[in-house]
Amino acid sequence: MDVKEINRATITQFRAGGEIEGMHRERLVLLTTTGRSTGKPHTTPMMFHRDGDRLLVIASNVGATTHPDWYQNLASNPEVIVEVGDEKYDAVATPITGAERDHLWTMLKQLYPFFADHETKTDRTIPVVSLTRR
């Protein structure tokens, strides 16, 4: 499975406004970060959870031992671009910490049990990130 090719196809289908093969369009966000080494934009499709005025994204990396590239990018530069539904806007990405993170993480695992599975595969704390419109 070529994840980069799947992501490219998903991004194209998302931006075209139609169905996305094997996914729920209404649950996807395209997150564009700035590469920490290259300074170039990188767009990653991912699931999100709406929490009031913000979107939550989870840096589970399917339980890998390292954070995903998009998370490492936003750790260097939290200014991101969000595409959700028919909207595109500038946002600030903020990792959630402490008791708020713990509360949200528990709720997210209950709603989406595959995150609990991801957690069992790694020793790292899986980040929960808030995307807030600028």
Short mmCIF file of C-alpha atoms in Angstrom, two decimals:
data_model
loop_
_atom_site.label_atom_id
_atom_site.label_comp_id
_atom_site.label_asym_id
_atom_site.label_seq_id
_atom_site.Cartn_x
_atom_site.Cartn_y
_atom_site.Cartn_z
CA MET A 1 0.00 0.00 0.00
CA ASP A 2 1.49 3.33 -1.10
CA VAL A 3 0.23 5.79 1.53
CA LYS A 4 1.50 8.81 -0.41
CA GLU A 5 -0.47 7.77 -3.49
CA ILE A 6 -3.61 7.12 -1.42
CA ASN A 7 -3.22 10.56 0.17
CA ARG A 8 -2.76 12.25 -3.24
CA ALA A 9 -5.91 10.56 -4.57
CA THR A 10 -7.87 11.46 -1.43
CA ILE A 11 -6.80 15.11 -1.65
CA THR A 12 -7.81 15.28 -5.33
CA GLN A 13 -11.19 13.66 -4.67
CA PHE A 14 -11.81 15.87 -1.63
CA ARG A 15 -11.05 19.08 -3.51
CA ALA A 16 -13.25 17.96 -6.41
CA GLY A 17 -16.15 17.86 -3.94
CA GLY A 18 -17.33 14.35 -4.68
CA GLU A 19 -17.26 11.06 -2.88
CA ILE A 20 -13.97 9.76 -1.58
CA GLU A 21 -13.41 6.08 -2.17
CA GLY A 22 -13.58 4.13 1.09
CA MET A 23 -13.94 7.22 3.31
CA HIS A 24 -16.57 9.54 4.73
CA ARG A 25 -15.98 13.00 3.21
CA GLU A 26 -17.82 14.70 6.09
CA ARG A 27 -15.26 13.27 8.57
CA LEU A 28 -12.16 14.38 6.66
CA VAL A 29 -10.04 17.47 6.94
CA LEU A 30 -7.11 18.43 4.74
CA LEU A 31 -4.41 19.88 6.97
CA THR A 32 -1.61 21.83 5.32
CA THR A 33 1.50 22.34 7.43
CA THR A 34 4.84 23.93 6.59
CA GLY A 35 7.71 21.46 6.32
CA ARG A 36 10.08 21.93 9.23
CA SER A 37 13.12 21.24 7.04
CA THR A 38 11.96 22.30 3.58
CA GLY A 39 9.65 25.23 4.37
CA LYS A 40 7.30 23.82 1.71
CA PRO A 41 3.58 23.21 2.25
CA HIS A 42 2.52 19.61 2.95
CA THR A 43 -1.12 18.57 2.87
CA THR A 44 -2.35 15.54 4.77
CA PRO A 45 -5.89 14.16 4.77
CA MET A 46 -7.09 12.93 8.14
CA MET A 47 -10.10 12.32 10.29
CA PHE A 48 -11.26 15.04 12.66
CA HIS A 49 -13.68 15.47 15.52
CA ARG A 50 -15.61 18.72 15.84
CA ASP A 51 -15.46 20.24 19.33
CA GLY A 52 -17.40 23.49 19.38
CA ASP A 53 -15.64 26.04 17.16
CA ARG A 54 -12.49 23.97 16.85
CA LEU A 55 -11.51 20.75 15.13
CA LEU A 56 -9.56 18.04 16.93
CA VAL A 57 -7.05 15.89 15.08
CA ILE A 58 -5.15 12.98 16.56
CA ALA A 59 -1.46 12.29 15.90
CA SER A 60 -1.76 8.54 16.43
CA ASN A 61 0.33 7.55 13.41
CA VAL A 62 -1.49 4.20 13.67
CA GLY A 63 0.45 3.49 16.86
CA ALA A 64 3.95 4.02 15.41
CA THR A 65 6.76 4.82 17.83
CA THR A 66 7.19 8.31 16.36
CA HIS A 67 4.82 11.21 15.81
CA PRO A 68 3.59 11.68 12.23
CA ASP A 69 5.41 14.19 10.02
CA TRP A 70 2.47 16.59 9.99
CA TYR A 71 2.61 16.81 13.80
CA GLN A 72 6.34 17.45 13.82
CA ASN A 73 5.79 20.17 11.21
CA LEU A 74 3.15 21.99 13.23
CA ALA A 75 5.29 21.69 16.36
CA SER A 76 7.81 23.86 14.47
CA ASN A 77 5.19 26.17 12.92
CA PRO A 78 1.64 26.07 14.32
CA GLU A 79 0.16 28.19 11.51
CA VAL A 80 -1.75 25.79 9.25
CA ILE A 81 -4.39 25.76 6.54
CA VAL A 82 -7.57 23.79 7.11
CA GLU A 83 -9.89 22.50 4.39
CA VAL A 84 -13.11 21.03 5.71
CA GLY A 85 -16.33 20.60 3.75
CA ASP A 86 -16.42 23.50 1.32
CA GLU A 87 -14.39 25.81 3.58
CA LYS A 88 -10.70 26.67 3.49
CA TYR A 89 -9.20 28.85 6.20
CA ASP A 90 -6.07 29.74 8.15
CA ALA A 91 -5.85 28.19 11.59
CA VAL A 92 -3.55 27.74 14.55
CA ALA A 93 -2.70 24.20 15.66
CA THR A 94 -2.27 23.76 19.39
CA PRO A 95 -1.40 20.47 21.08
CA ILE A 96 -3.72 19.95 24.04
CA THR A 97 -2.06 18.98 27.31
CA GLY A 98 -2.81 18.01 30.88
CA ALA A 99 -6.26 17.21 32.20
CA GLU A 100 -8.00 18.59 29.10
CA ARG A 101 -6.00 16.24 26.85
CA ASP A 102 -6.70 13.29 29.13
CA HIS A 103 -10.45 14.03 29.15
CA LEU A 104 -10.59 14.46 25.36
CA TRP A 105 -8.46 11.38 24.75
CA THR A 106 -10.79 9.23 26.85
CA MET A 107 -13.81 10.58 24.95
CA LEU A 108 -12.14 10.09 21.55
CA LYS A 109 -11.23 6.47 22.34
CA GLN A 110 -14.84 5.78 23.31
CA LEU A 111 -16.17 7.34 20.10
CA TYR A 112 -13.46 5.85 17.86
CA PRO A 113 -12.19 2.59 19.43
CA PHE A 114 -9.41 2.16 16.86
CA PHE A 115 -7.52 4.94 18.69
CA ALA A 116 -7.40 2.71 21.79
CA ASP A 117 -5.82 0.05 19.58
CA HIS A 118 -3.26 2.56 18.31
CA GLU A 119 -2.42 3.47 21.90
CA THR A 120 -1.58 -0.14 22.77
CA LYS A 121 1.05 -0.24 20.00
CA THR A 122 3.21 2.61 21.30
CA ASP A 123 4.82 3.92 24.47
CA ARG A 124 4.45 7.56 23.43
CA THR A 125 1.59 9.80 24.49
CA ILE A 126 -0.58 10.28 21.41
CA PRO A 127 -1.12 14.00 20.84
CA VAL A 128 -4.55 15.54 20.48
CA VAL A 129 -4.35 18.80 18.53
CA SER A 130 -6.83 21.66 18.39
CA LEU A 131 -7.26 23.50 15.08
CA THR A 132 -8.68 26.95 15.71
CA ARG A 133 -9.63 29.40 12.99
CA ARG A 134 -7.50 32.55 12.90
#
